[in-house]
XYZ file of C-alpha atoms in Angstrom:
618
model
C 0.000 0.000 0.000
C 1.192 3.804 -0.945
C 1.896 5.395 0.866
C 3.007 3.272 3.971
C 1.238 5.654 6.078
C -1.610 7.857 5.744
C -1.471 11.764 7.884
C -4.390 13.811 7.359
C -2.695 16.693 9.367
C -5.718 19.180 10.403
C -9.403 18.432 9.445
C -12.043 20.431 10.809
C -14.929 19.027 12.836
C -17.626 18.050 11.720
C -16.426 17.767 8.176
C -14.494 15.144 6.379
C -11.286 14.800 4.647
C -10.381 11.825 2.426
C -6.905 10.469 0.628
C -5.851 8.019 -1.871
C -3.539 5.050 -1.271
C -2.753 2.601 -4.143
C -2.545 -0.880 -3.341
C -0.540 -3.145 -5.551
C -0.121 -6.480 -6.487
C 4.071 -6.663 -6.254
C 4.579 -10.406 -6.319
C 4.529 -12.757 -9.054
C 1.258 -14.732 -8.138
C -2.301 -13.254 -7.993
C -3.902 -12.254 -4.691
C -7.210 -11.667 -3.096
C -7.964 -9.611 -0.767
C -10.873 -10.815 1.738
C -10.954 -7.727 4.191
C -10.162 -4.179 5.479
C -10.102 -3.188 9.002
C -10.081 -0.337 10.191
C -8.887 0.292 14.171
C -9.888 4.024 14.961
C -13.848 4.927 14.535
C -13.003 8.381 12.618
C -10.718 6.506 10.015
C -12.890 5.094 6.887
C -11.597 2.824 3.565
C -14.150 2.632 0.207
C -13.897 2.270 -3.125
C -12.895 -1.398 -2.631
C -15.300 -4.402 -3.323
C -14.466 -7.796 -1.394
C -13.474 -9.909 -2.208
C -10.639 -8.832 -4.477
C -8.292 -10.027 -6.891
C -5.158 -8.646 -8.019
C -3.105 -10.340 -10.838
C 0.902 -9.848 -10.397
C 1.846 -6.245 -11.138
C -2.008 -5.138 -10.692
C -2.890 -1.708 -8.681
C -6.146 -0.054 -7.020
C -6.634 3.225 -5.798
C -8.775 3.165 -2.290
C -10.523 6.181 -0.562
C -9.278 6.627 2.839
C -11.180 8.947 4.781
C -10.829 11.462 8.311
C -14.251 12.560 10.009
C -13.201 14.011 13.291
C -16.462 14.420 15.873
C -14.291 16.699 18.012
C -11.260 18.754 18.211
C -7.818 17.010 19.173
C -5.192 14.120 17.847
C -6.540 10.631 16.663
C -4.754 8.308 15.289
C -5.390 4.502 14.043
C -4.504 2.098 11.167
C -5.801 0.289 8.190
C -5.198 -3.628 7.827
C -5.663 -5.831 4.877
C -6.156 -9.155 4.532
C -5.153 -11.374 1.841
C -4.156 -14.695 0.445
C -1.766 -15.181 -2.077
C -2.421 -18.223 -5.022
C 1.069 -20.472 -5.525
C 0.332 -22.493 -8.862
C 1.952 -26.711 -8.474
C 5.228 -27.703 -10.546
C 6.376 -30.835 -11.932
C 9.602 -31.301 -10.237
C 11.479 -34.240 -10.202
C 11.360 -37.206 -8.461
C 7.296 -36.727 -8.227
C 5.852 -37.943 -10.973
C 3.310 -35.519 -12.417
C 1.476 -32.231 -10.951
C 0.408 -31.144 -7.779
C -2.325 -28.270 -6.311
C -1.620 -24.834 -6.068
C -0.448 -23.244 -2.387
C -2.038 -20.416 -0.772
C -0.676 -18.123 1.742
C -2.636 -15.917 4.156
C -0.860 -12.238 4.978
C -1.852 -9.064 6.641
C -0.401 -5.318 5.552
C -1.100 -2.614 7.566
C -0.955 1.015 6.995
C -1.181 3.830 10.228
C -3.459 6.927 9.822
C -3.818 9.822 11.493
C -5.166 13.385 11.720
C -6.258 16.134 14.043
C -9.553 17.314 14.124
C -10.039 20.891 14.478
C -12.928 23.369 15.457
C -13.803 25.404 12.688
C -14.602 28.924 12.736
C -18.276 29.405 13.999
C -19.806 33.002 15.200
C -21.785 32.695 18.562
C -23.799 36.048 19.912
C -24.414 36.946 23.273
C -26.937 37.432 24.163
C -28.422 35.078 21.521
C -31.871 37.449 21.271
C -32.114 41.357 22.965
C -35.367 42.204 24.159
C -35.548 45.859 24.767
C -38.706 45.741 25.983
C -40.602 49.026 26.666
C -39.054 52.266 25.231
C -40.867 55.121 25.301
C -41.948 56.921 21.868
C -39.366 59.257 20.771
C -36.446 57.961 22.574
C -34.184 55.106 22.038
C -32.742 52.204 24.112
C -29.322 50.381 23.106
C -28.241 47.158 24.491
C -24.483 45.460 23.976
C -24.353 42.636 21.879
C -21.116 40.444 21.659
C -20.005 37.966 18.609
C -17.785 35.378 19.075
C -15.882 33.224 17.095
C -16.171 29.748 18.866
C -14.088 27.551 16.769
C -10.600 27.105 16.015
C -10.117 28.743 12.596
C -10.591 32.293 12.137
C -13.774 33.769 10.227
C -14.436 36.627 8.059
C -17.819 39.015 9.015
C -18.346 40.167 5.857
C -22.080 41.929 6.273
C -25.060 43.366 8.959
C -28.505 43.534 7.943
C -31.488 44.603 10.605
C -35.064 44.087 9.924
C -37.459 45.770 11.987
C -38.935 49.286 12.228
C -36.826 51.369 15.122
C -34.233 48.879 15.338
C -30.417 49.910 13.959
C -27.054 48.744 14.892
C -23.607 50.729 15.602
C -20.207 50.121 16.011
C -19.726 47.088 13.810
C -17.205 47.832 10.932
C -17.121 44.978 7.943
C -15.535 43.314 6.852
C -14.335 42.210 10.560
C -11.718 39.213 10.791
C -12.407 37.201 14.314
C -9.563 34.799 14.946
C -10.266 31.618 16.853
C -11.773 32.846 20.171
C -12.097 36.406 19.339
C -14.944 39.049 20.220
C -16.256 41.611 18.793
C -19.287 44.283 20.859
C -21.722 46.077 18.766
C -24.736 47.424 20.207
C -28.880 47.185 18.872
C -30.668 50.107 19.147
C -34.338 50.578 19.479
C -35.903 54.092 18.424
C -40.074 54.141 17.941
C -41.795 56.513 16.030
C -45.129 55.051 17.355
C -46.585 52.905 20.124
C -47.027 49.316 19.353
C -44.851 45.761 19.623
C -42.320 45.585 16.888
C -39.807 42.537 16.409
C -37.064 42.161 13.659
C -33.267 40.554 13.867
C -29.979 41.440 13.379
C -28.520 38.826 10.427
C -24.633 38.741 9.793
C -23.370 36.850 7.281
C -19.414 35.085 7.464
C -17.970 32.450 6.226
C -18.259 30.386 9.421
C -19.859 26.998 9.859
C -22.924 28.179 10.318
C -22.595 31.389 7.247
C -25.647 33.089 8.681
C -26.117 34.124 12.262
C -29.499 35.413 13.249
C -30.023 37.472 16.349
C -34.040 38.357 17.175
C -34.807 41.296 18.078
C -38.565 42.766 20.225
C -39.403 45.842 21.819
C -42.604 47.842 22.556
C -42.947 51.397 21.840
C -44.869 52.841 24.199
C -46.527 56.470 24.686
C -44.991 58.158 27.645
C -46.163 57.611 31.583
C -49.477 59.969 32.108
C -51.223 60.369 35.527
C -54.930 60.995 35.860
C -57.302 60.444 38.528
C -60.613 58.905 39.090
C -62.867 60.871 39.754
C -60.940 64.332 38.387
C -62.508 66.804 40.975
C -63.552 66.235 44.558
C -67.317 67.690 46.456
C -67.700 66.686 49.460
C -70.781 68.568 49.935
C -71.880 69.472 53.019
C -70.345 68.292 56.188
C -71.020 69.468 59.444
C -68.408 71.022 61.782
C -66.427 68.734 64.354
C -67.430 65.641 61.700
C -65.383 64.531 59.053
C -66.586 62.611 55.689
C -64.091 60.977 53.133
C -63.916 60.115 49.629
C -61.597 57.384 47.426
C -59.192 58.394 44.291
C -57.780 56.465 42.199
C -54.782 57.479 40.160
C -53.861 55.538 36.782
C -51.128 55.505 34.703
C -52.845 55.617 31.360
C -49.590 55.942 29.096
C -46.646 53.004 28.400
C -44.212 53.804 30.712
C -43.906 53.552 34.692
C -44.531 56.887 36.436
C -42.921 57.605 39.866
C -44.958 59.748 42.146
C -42.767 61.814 44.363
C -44.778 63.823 46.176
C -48.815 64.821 47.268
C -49.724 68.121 49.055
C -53.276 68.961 50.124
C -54.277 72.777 50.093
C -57.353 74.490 51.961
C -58.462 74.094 55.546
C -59.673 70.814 56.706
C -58.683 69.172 53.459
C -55.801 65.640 54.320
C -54.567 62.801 52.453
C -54.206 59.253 53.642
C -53.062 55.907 52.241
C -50.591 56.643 49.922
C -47.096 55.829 50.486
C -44.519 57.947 48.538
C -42.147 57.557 46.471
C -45.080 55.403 44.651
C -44.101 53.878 41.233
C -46.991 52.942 38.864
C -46.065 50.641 36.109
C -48.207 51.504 32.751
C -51.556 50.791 32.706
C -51.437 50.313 36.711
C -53.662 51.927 39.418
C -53.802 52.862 43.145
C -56.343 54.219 45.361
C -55.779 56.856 48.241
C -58.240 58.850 50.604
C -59.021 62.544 50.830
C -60.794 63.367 54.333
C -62.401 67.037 54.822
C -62.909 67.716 58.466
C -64.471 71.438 58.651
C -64.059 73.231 61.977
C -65.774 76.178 60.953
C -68.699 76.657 58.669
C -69.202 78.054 54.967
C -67.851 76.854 51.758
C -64.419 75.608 51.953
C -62.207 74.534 48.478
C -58.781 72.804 48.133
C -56.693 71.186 45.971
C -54.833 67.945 46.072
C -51.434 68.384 43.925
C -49.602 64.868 43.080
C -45.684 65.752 41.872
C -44.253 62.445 39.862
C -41.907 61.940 36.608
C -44.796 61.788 34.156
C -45.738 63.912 30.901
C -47.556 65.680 33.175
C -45.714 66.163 36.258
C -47.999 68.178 38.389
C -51.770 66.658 38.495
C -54.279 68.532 40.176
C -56.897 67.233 42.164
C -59.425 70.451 43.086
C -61.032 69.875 46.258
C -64.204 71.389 47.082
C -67.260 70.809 50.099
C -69.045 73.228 52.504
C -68.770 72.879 56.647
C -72.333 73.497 57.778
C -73.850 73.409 61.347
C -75.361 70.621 62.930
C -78.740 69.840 61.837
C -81.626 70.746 64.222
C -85.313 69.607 64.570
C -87.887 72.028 65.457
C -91.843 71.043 66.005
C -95.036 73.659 64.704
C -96.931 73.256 66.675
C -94.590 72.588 70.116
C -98.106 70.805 71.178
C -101.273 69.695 69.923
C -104.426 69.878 72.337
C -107.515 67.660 70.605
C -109.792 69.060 72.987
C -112.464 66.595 73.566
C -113.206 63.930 70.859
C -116.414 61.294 71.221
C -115.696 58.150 71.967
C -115.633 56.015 68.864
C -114.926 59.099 66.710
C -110.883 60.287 66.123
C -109.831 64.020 65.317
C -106.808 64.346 63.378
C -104.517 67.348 63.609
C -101.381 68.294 61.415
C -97.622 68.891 63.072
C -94.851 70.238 60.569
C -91.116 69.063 61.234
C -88.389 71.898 59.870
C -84.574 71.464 59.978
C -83.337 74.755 61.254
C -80.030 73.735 61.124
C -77.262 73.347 58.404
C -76.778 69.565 57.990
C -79.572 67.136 56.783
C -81.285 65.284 59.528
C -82.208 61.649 59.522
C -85.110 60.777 61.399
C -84.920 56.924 62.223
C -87.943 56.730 64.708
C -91.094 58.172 65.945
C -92.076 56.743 69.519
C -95.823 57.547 70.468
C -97.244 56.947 73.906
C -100.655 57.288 75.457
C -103.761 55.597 75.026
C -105.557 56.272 71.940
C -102.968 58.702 70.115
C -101.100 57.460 66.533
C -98.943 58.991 64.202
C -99.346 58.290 59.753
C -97.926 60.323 56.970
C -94.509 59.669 58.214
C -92.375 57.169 55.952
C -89.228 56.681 58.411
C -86.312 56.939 57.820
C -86.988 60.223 56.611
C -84.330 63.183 55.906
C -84.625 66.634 55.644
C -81.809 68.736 54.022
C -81.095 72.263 55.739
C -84.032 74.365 55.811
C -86.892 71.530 55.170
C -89.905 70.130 56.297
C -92.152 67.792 55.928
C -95.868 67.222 57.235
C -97.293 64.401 59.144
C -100.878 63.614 61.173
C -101.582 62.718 64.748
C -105.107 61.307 65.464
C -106.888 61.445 68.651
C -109.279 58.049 68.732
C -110.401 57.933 72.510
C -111.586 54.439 73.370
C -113.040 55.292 76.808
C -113.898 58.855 78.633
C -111.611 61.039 80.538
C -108.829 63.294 79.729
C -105.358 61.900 78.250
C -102.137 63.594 77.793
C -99.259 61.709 75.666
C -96.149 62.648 73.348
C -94.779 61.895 70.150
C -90.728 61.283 70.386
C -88.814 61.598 67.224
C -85.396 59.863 67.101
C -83.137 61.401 64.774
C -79.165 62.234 64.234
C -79.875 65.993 64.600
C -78.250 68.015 67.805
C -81.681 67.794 69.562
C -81.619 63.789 68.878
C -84.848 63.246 70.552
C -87.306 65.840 70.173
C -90.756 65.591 71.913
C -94.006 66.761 70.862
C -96.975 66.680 73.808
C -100.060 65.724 73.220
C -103.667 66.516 75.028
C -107.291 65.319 74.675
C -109.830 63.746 76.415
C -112.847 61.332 75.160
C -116.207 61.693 76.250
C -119.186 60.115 75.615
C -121.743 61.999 73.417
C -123.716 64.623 74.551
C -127.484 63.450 75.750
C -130.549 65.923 76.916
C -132.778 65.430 79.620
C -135.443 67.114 80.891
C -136.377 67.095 84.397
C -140.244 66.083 83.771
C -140.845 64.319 81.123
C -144.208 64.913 81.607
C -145.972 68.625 82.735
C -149.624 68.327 83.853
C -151.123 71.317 84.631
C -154.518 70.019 85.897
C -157.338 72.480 85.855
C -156.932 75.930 84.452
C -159.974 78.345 84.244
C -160.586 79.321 80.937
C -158.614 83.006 79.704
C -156.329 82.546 82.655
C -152.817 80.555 82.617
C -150.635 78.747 84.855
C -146.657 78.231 84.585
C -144.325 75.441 85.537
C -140.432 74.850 84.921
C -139.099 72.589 83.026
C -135.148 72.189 83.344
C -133.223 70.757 80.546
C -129.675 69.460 82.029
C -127.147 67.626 79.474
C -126.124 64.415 81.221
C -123.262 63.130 78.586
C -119.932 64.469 78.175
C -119.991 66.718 75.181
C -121.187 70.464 74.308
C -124.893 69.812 72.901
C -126.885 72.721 71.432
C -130.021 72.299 70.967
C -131.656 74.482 68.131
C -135.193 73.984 67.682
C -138.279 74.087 70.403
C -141.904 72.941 68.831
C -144.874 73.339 71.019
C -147.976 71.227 70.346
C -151.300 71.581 71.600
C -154.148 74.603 71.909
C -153.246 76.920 75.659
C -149.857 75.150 75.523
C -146.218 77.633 74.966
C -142.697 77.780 76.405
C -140.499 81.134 77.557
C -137.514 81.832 78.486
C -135.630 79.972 76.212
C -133.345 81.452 73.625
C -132.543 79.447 70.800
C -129.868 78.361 69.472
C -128.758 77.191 73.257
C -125.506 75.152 73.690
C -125.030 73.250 77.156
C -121.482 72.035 77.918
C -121.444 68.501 79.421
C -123.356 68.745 82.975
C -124.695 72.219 82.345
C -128.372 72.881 83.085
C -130.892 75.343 81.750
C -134.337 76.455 83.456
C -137.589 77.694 81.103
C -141.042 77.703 81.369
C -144.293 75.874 80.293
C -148.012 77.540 80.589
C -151.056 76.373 79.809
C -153.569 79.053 79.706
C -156.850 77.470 78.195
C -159.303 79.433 75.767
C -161.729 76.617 76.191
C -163.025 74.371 78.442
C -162.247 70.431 78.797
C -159.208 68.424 78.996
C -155.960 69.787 76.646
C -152.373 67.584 76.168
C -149.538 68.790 73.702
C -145.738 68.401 73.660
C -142.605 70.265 73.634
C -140.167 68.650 70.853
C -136.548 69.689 71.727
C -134.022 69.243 68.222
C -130.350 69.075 69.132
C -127.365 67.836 68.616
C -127.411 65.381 71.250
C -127.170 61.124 70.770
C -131.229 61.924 71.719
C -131.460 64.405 68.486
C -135.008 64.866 69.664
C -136.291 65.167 73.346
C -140.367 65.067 73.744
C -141.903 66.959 76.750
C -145.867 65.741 77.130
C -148.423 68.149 78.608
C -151.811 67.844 79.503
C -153.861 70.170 81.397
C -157.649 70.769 81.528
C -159.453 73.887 80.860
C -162.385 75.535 83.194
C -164.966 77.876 83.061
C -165.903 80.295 85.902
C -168.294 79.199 88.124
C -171.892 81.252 89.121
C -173.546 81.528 92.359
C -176.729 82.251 92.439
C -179.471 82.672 95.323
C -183.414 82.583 94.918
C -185.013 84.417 95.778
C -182.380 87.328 95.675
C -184.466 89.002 99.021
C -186.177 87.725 101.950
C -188.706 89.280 103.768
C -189.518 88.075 107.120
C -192.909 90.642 107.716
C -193.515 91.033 111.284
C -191.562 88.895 114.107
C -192.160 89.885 117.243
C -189.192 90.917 119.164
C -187.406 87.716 121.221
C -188.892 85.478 119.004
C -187.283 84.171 115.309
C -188.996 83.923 111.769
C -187.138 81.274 109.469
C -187.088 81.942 105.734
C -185.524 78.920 103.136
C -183.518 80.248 100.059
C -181.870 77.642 97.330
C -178.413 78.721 96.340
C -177.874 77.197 92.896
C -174.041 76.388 90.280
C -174.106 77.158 86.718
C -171.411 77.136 84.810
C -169.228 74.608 86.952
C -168.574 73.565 90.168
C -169.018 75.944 93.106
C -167.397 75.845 96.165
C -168.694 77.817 98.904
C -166.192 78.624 101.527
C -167.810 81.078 104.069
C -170.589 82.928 104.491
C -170.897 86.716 106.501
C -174.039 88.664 106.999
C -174.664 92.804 107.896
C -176.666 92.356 110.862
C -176.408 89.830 113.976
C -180.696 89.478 113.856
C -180.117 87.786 110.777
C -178.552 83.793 110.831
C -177.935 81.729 108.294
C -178.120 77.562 109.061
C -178.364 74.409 107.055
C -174.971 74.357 105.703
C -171.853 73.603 107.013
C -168.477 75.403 105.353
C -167.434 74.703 102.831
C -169.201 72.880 100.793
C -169.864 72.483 96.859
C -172.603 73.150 94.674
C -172.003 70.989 91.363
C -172.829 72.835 88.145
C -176.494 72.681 87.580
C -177.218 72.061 91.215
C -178.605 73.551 94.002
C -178.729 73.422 97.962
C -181.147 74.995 100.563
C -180.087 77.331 103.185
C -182.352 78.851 105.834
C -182.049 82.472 107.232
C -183.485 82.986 110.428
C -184.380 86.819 111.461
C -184.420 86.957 115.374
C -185.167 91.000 116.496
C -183.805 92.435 119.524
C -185.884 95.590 119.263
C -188.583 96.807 117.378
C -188.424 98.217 114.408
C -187.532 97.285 110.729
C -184.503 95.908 110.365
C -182.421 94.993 106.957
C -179.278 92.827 106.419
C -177.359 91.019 103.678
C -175.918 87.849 104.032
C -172.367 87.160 101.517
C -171.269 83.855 100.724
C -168.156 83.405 99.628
C-alpha cells in the first residue's frame, strides 16, 4: 500500500477529509484480498469491493477517509487481509502435478489526523429584548459575537429588519480569529406605540454562514397620571365631623410613572393611604383617601397636587365641600291639644317638622305613647336637608272617657336627637238631653187665665250639645224663656217655662219637641192640662122678707143657692146684721154645676123696728 502511512494533518470538525492510497499487487502470483479493518472509529476505507483479486503487477486506488467528531489528535490504522495463489510444478522425483499453495498475509498502513474546530460566530446574548421604550427615545443594548471555533472567520455583512431597530459600532468586513470578540450594540428608536420585532442577520464564512439574532421591543406612549374621579365635592359636612372620599390614580400611558410627592391645600382638606415615592407601572392603578374635616362653617375649596416623573408632572386634584352646622329639629306646633273627641270618633290634627339647622337630619324613629294617640304620613327613615320640612298627622281616637295627655318622640341624628311633641285630649261620651219632667200636667186651668211650671233641661253626657229647635204642640200650651240656638257644655243645666192658659173648656195635652245635637237628636216633653170655666152663684129668691116677728122670738125663711157654669165651692158665708142667721150648711161645701142646695135664714129681732141685712157667701 502507498503510501506506507496515511497523515491527514488538520481536518475540521464536523467535516471530512479523504486520501488516496494505491494498493498493488508486487509479487509474481495473484492475490485476493478478503478484508479491510479499520482500528480508529473516525478513520474510513471505500472504493474497494471484497473480495478482491489482483493479478501480479495489478494496482487499485482506495478512498481513505478522516471525520473528526471533536477537536484534538486521533490516530489509528488500516489492515488488509489477503491470500496469495502459488500455482503446483512438476519437479522431479514426483511424478506428475500437484495443487496450487495459498498463503494468508496481513499489511497494515497507520493513519492519522487532528480534528479541528472550525470557525463558527456565537452572539451573546443570543436574542435582545428591549422591551418598553418610550416613543421618541431610544434604548441600546451590547451585543457580543464570538468566534467559537478554532479557525478564524471573516464578518463580511449586517442587515437589521425591523422598524426602530439599527445597529452601531460594527465595521465589515471584521476578521475574528479563533476565540475572538467583537461588541456592537442594537438600538431601538419608535416613532409610534405598538410591539415591533425584527433581527440582526450577519453573514461570514463560518460553519454556520448566517447568524441570526431576534430582536422585540414595545414602543410605548410616555407615563401619564390621571385620577378617578378628576374633581372632589364633598358637599356638606357638618363642623367637628369629618366625611371621606376614594381616588384612584392611573397611569394611562406606556411607561412607569414615579410619584414623588402629594400636598393637600385648603383648611380641613388631608390625604391618607398613599405611600410615597409610589411607582406605577403603565396601565397600573392605586387608590388613596381625601378626608375634609371642617371646623368652621361656609364653603371651603382645596386642591390635592400629586408631583411624579410623568408627561404631566404636576396633576391637580381640586377639592371642594361646605362645613355646615349641625342639623336641628324644630316642632309647629310645640303641642297639639284635641280638645275633647267622642268616643268612637278620632280628630286628626297636622304637626310640621323643619330642619333649622345646616346639615340634613335623619329621622330613624317616631315613639308615640298614650292611650288612643297614633302617628301616619310619616315614611321613616326620613331626611330633611337644611331648611326643610315635611308634614305628618296625629289622630286622637279615645276608646273610653276622661282626659289623656301623651307625646310623640322623634329619634333622629340631629343636635336635639330626641325631640318631643306633647299631646292633650280627652274622650267623652256623646252629649245626651234630659229634661227634668218628662211629663208637665197642669190640671185644671180656668178658661182666659194661665198657669206656669219649669221645666229644666240638664245635658247628662260628656260633650257640648246645642239644641236648636223648640216645637210646642197643643191649643193653651207655649214655652219662655228659652233662647234658641242654646248650647249646654257637658253637665250644664238650663231652666224655662211651660203655661197652659186654656181658651176653652175640657181636657188639653200637647208636647214640647226639643231638636239638638245630642245622641237623643229629639227630646219630647208631654203636657196635659184641663181647661175651666168660671163658676156662678146664684141665690133665689135674691131678698127675703120676714114681715112682722115679734121681738125675742125668730122667723125662718128657706132660700136655694144654685151652680151654673161649673162647680161651686162655697167657703164662708158673713151677713150685715147679727138678727139675721144663716143655718143648714156647714163650710165649705160644693154646689155641682147645675145644682142647688137649701139654706135657711133665720131673722131673730132684739128691738122693734124694721130691720135689713145682707148675708155674703163666699
Amino acid at each position: 500500500m502507498t503510501p506506507s502511512s496515511i497523515t491527514f494533518g488538520s481536518v475540521p470538525v464536523g467535516t471530512t477529509q479523504t486520501l488516496s492510497a494505491t494498493l498493488t499487487n508486487s509479487g509474481g502470483s495473484n492475490l485476493t484480498i478478503s478484508q479491510a479493518i479499520v482500528n480508529g472509529s473516525d478513520f474510513a476505507i471505500s472504493g474497494l469491493t471484497m473480495p478482491l483479486t489482483l493479478v501480479a503487477g495489478q494496482s487499485v486506488v482506495a478512498n481513505v477517509s478522516f471525520s473528526p467528531p471533536s477537536g484534538g489528535t486521533d490516530s489509528g490504522s488500516i489492515s488488509l487481509a489477503f491470500v496469495v495463489s502459488s500455482p503446483g510444478h512438476n519437479g522431479k522425483g514426483h511424478g506428475g502435478s500437484s495443487a496450487n499453495a495459498t498463503t494468508s498475509s496481513t499489511v497494515t498502513v497507520p493513519v492519522s489526523g487532528t480534528g479541528i474546530m472550525a470557525g463558527q460566530l456565537v452572539a451573546t446574548p443570543a436574542s435582545v429584548s428591549l422591551g418598553n421604550v418610550q416613543v421618541g427615545t431610544s434604548q441600546t443594548q451590547p451585543v457580543t459575537i464570538t468566534n467559537s471555533g478554532t479557525t478564524s472567520i471573516t464578518v463580511s455583512q449586517a442587515s437589521v429588519t425591523g422598524t426602530g431597530f439599527s445597529v452601531n459600532g460594527l465595521t465589515l468586513p471584521l476578521t475574528l480569529a479563533a476565540g475572538q470578540g467583537q461588541g456592537f450594540s442594537v438600538s431601538f428608536a419608535p416613532q409610534v406605540a405598538g410591539t415591533v420585532t425584527g433581527s440582526v442577520t450577519i453573514a461570514s464564512d463560518a460553519t454556520n454562514p448566517s447568524l441570526s439574532i431576534a430582536l422585540s421591543a414595545t414602543g410605548v406612549t410616555p407615563g401619564s397620571l390621571v385620577s378617578n374621579p378628576s374633581s372632589l365635592s364633598f358637599g356638606n359636612v357638618q363642623t367637628g365631623t369629618s366625611q371621606t372620599l376614594s381616588v384612584t390614580l392611573t397611569n394611562s400611558g406606556g411607561t412607569t410613572v414615579n410619584i414623588s410627592q402629594t400636598a393637600a391645600s385648603g383648611s380641613g382638606y388631608s390625604v391618607s393611604g398613599l405611600s410615597l415615592p409610589l411607582s406605577l407601572a403603565a396601565g397600573q392603578s392605586k387608590s388613596f383617601s381625601v378626608k375634609f374635616a371642617p371646623q368652621t362653617s361656609g364653603s371651603i375649596s382645596g386642591n390635592v397636587a400629586i408631583t411624579s416623573d410623568a408627561s404631566n408632572p404636576s396633576l391637580n386634584i381640586p377639592l371642594s365641600g361646605s362645613g355646615v352646622t349641625p342639623g336641628t329639629l324644630a316642632d309647629s306646633p310645640s303641642s297639639l291639644s284635641f280638645g275633647t273627641v267622642l268616643v268612637g270618633n278620632n280628630s286628626s290634627l297636622q304637626e310640621t317638622l323643619t330642619n333649622t339647622g345646616g346639615s340634613s337630619v335623619t329621622i330613624s324613629q317616631a315613639n308615640v305613647s298614650g292611650s288612643g294617640f297614633s302617628v301616619s304620613g310619616l315614611s321613616l327613615p326620613a331626611t330633611l336637608a337644611a331648611g326643610q320640612s315635611t308634614n305628618f298627622n296625629v289622630t286622637f281616637a279615645p276608646q273610653s272617657s276622661g282626659a289623656v295627655s301623651a307625646s310623640v318622640s322623634l329619634v333622629s341624628n340631629a343636635s336635639n336627637s330626641t325631640l318631643k311633641i306633647t299631646l292633650s285630649g280627652t274622650g267623652a261620651t256623646p252629649g245626651v238631653l234630659s229634661a227634668s219632667a218628662q211629663t208637665l200636667s197642669f190640671g185644671s186651668v180656668q178658661v182666659n187665665s194661665s198657669t206656669t211650671q219649669s221645666e229644666t233641661l240638664t245635658n247628662t253626657g260628656g260633650t257640648t250639645i246645642t239644641v236648636s229647635h223648640a216645637n210646642v204642640s197643643g191649643s193653651g200650651f207655649s214655652i219662655s224663656g228659652l233662647s234658641l240656638p242654646l248650647t249646654l257644655i257637658a253637665g250644664q243645666s238650663f231652666t224655662f217655662g211651660a203655661t197652659f192658659a186654656p181658651t176653652t173648656g175640657g181636657s188639653a195635652s200637647g208636647t214640647i219637641s226639643l231638636t239638638s245635637d245630642a245622641s237623643n237628636s229629639t227630646l219630647t216633653i208631654s203636657l196635659s192640662g184641663t181647661g175651666t170655666v168660671l163658676g156662678q152663684l146664684s141665690i133665689s129668691p135674691s131678698a127675703l122678707d120676714f114681715g112682722s116677728v115679734v121681738v125675742g122670738q125668730s122667723g125662718n125663711l128657706t132660700a136655694k143657692l144654685s151652680a151654673t157654669g161649673s162647680n161651686v165651692t162655697v167657703s164662708s158665708a158673713s151677713t150685715t146684721s147679727s138678727e139675721f142667721k144663716l143655718s143648714g150648711v156647714s163650710f165649705p161645701f160644693t154646689i155641682t154645676a147645675g145644682q142647688s142646695t137649701p139654706v135657711t135664714v133665720t131673722f131673730t129681732p132684739q128691738s122693734s123696728g124694721t130691720a135689713s141685712g145682707t148675708i155674703a157667701f163666699a
